[in-house]
Coordinates of C-alpha atoms in Angstrom, one line a residue:
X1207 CA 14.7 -4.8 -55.9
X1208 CA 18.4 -4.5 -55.4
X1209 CA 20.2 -7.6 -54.1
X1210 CA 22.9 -7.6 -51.9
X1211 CA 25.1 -10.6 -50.8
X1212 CA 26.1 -10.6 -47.3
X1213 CA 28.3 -13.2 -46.8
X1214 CA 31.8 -13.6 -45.7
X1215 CA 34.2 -14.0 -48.1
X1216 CA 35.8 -17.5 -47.9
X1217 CA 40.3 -17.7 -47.3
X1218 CA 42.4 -19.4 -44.9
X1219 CA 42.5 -17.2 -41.9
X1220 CA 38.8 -16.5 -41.8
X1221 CA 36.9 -15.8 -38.8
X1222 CA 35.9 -19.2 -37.5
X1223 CA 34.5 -20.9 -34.5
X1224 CA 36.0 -20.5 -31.5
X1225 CA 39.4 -19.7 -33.8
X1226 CA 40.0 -23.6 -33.8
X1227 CA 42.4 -24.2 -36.6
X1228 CA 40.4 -27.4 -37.7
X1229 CA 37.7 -25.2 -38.4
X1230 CA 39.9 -22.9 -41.3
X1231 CA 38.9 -23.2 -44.9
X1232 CA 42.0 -25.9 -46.9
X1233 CA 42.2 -24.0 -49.9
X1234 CA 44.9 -25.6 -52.2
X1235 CA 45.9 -25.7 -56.0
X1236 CA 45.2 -29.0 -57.4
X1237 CA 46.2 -28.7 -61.1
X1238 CA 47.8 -25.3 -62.5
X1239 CA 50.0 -24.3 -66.1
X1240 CA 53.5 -25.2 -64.7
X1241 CA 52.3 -29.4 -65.2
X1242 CA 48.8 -28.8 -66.7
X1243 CA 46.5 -27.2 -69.3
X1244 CA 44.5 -26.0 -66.8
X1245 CA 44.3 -24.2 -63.2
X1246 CA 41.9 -25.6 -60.6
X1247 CA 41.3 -25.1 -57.2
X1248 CA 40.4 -27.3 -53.8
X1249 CA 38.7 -26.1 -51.4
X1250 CA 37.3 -28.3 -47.7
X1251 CA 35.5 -26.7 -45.3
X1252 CA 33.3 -27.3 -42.0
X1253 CA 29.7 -26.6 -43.0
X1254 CA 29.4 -24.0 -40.3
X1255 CA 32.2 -22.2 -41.5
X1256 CA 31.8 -18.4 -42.7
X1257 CA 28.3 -16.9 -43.8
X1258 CA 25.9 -20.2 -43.1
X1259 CA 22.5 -21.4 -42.0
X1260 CA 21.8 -24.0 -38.8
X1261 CA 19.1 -26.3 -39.4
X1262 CA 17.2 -28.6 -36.7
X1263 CA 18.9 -31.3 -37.2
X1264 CA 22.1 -29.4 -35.8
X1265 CA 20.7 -29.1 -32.0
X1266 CA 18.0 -31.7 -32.3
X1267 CA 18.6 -35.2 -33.1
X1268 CA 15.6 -35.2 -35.5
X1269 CA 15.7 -32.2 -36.7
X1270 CA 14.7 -31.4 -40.5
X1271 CA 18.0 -30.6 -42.7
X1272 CA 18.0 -27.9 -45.4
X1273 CA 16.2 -30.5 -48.2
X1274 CA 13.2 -29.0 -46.4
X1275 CA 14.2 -25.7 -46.8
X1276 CA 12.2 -24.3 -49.7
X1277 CA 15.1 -21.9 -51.1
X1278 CA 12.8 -19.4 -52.2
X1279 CA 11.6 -17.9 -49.1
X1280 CA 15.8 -16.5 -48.9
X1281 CA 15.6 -14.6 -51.4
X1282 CA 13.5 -11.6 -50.6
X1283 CA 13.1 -8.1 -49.3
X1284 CA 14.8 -7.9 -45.1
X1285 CA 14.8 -5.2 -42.7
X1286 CA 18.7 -4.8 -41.5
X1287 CA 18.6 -3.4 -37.4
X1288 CA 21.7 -1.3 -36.7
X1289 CA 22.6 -2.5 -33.0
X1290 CA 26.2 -1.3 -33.6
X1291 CA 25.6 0.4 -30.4
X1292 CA 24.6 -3.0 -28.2
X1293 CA 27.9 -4.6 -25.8
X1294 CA 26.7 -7.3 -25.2
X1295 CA 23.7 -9.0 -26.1
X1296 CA 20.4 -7.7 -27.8
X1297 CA 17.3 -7.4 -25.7
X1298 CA 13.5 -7.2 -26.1
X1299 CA 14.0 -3.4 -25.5
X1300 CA 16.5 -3.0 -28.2
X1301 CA 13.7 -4.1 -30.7
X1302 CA 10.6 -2.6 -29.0
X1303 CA 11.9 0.7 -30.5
X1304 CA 11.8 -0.7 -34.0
X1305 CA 9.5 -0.9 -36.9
X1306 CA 9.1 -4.7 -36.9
X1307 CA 6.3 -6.3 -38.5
X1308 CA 4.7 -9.9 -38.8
X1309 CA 6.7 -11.4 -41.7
X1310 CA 9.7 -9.3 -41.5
X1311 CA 12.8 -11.3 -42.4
X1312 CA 15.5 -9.2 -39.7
X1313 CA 19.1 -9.2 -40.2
X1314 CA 21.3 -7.3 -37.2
X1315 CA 24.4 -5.2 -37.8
X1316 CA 26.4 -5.7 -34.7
X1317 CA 29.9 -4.9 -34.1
X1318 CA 30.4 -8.4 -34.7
X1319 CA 30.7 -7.1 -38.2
X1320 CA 34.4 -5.9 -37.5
X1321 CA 36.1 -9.0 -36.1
X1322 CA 38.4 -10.5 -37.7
X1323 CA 39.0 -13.1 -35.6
X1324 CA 36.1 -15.3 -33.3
X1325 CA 35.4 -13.5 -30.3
X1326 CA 34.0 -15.5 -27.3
X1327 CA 32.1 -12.3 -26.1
X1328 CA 30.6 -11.7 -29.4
X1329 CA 27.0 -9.9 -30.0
X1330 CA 24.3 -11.9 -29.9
X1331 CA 20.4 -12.4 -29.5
X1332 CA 19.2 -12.5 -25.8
X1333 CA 16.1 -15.2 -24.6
X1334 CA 13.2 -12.0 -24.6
X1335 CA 14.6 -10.6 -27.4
X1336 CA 14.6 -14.3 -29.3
X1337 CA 10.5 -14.6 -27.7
X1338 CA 9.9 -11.1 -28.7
X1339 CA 10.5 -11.7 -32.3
X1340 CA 8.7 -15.1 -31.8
X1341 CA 5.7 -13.5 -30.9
X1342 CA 5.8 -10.7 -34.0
X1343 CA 5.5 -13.9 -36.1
X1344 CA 8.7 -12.8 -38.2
X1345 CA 9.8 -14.9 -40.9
X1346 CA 13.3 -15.1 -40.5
X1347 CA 16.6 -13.3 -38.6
X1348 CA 20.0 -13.2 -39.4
X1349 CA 23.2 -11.9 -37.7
X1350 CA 27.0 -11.2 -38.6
X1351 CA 28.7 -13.1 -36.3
X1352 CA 29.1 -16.8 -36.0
X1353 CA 25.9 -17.1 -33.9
X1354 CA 22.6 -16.2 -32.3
X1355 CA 23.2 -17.2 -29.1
X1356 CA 25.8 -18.1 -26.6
X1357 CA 25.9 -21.0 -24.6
X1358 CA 23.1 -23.1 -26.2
X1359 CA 24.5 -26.2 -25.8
X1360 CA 23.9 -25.6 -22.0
X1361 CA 20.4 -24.4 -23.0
X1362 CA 19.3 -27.2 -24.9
X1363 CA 20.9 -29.8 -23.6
X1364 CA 22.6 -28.5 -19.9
X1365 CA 26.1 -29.4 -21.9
X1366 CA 29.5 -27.5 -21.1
X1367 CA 31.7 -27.2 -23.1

């Protein structure tokens, strides 16, 4: 099996949420050869900052966090569903013309892919198409952009932001 690691390479002006500058990576020398024997390197970040994973616990006040996450089950063989072609969000009918299976772990390539910077109308995973997948019993889905959704706050909880 050939592994490939998809996630977003980590600097200052990263791709963050909602380009809020709190949210950017502090990357900063904290020992290096002009005073020390040694070069090292700091680095504080917001947990959902860059390739990450929500857990429960992030929309449901007691939700599991990831030391229930059995590690294992990431590491494995994924379909990757090219919706470079989708403008706004990816329906049920966008995936009823794929190959998916029970099990499948499905990562989407969206055009989310080339921004460099957050943006607010970004691609992401409509309601039938979230059921759909629900109901093919997959194992797991991953995007390239900063979420699956928009507007879950108001979803989950009828919040506005």
């Amino acid at each position: 099996m050939k592994i490939h690691d998809i996630s977003m390479v980590i600097h200052h002006d990263m791709q963050v949420y909602k380009n809020k500058e709190e949210k950017k990576p502090i990357i900063e020398t904290v020992s290096d050869f002009s005073y020390a024997t040694s070069h090292e390197t700091q680095i504080s970040m917001n947990l959902h900052t860059g390739t990450h994973m929500d857990f429960p616990l992030h929309m449901l006040p007691h939700g599991d966090t990831s030391d229930a996450l059995d590690i294992t089950k990431l590491i494995r063989e994924v379909i990757v569903l090219d919706m470079m072609h989708v403008t706004d969000g990816i329906t049920a009918q966008d995936l009823k013309k794929k190959n998916i299976q029970p099990n499948d772990f499905v990562l989407f390539k969206t055009r989310n892919s080339n921004e460099d910077f957050y943006n607010m109308e970004f691609i992401y995973l409509k309601e039938d198409a979230s059921q759909y997948l629900a109901s093919l019993k997959i194992a797991g889905v991953g995007v390239d952009g900063l979420g699956v959704e928009r507007d879950h706050r108001q979803q989950l909880f009828g919040i506005r932001e």
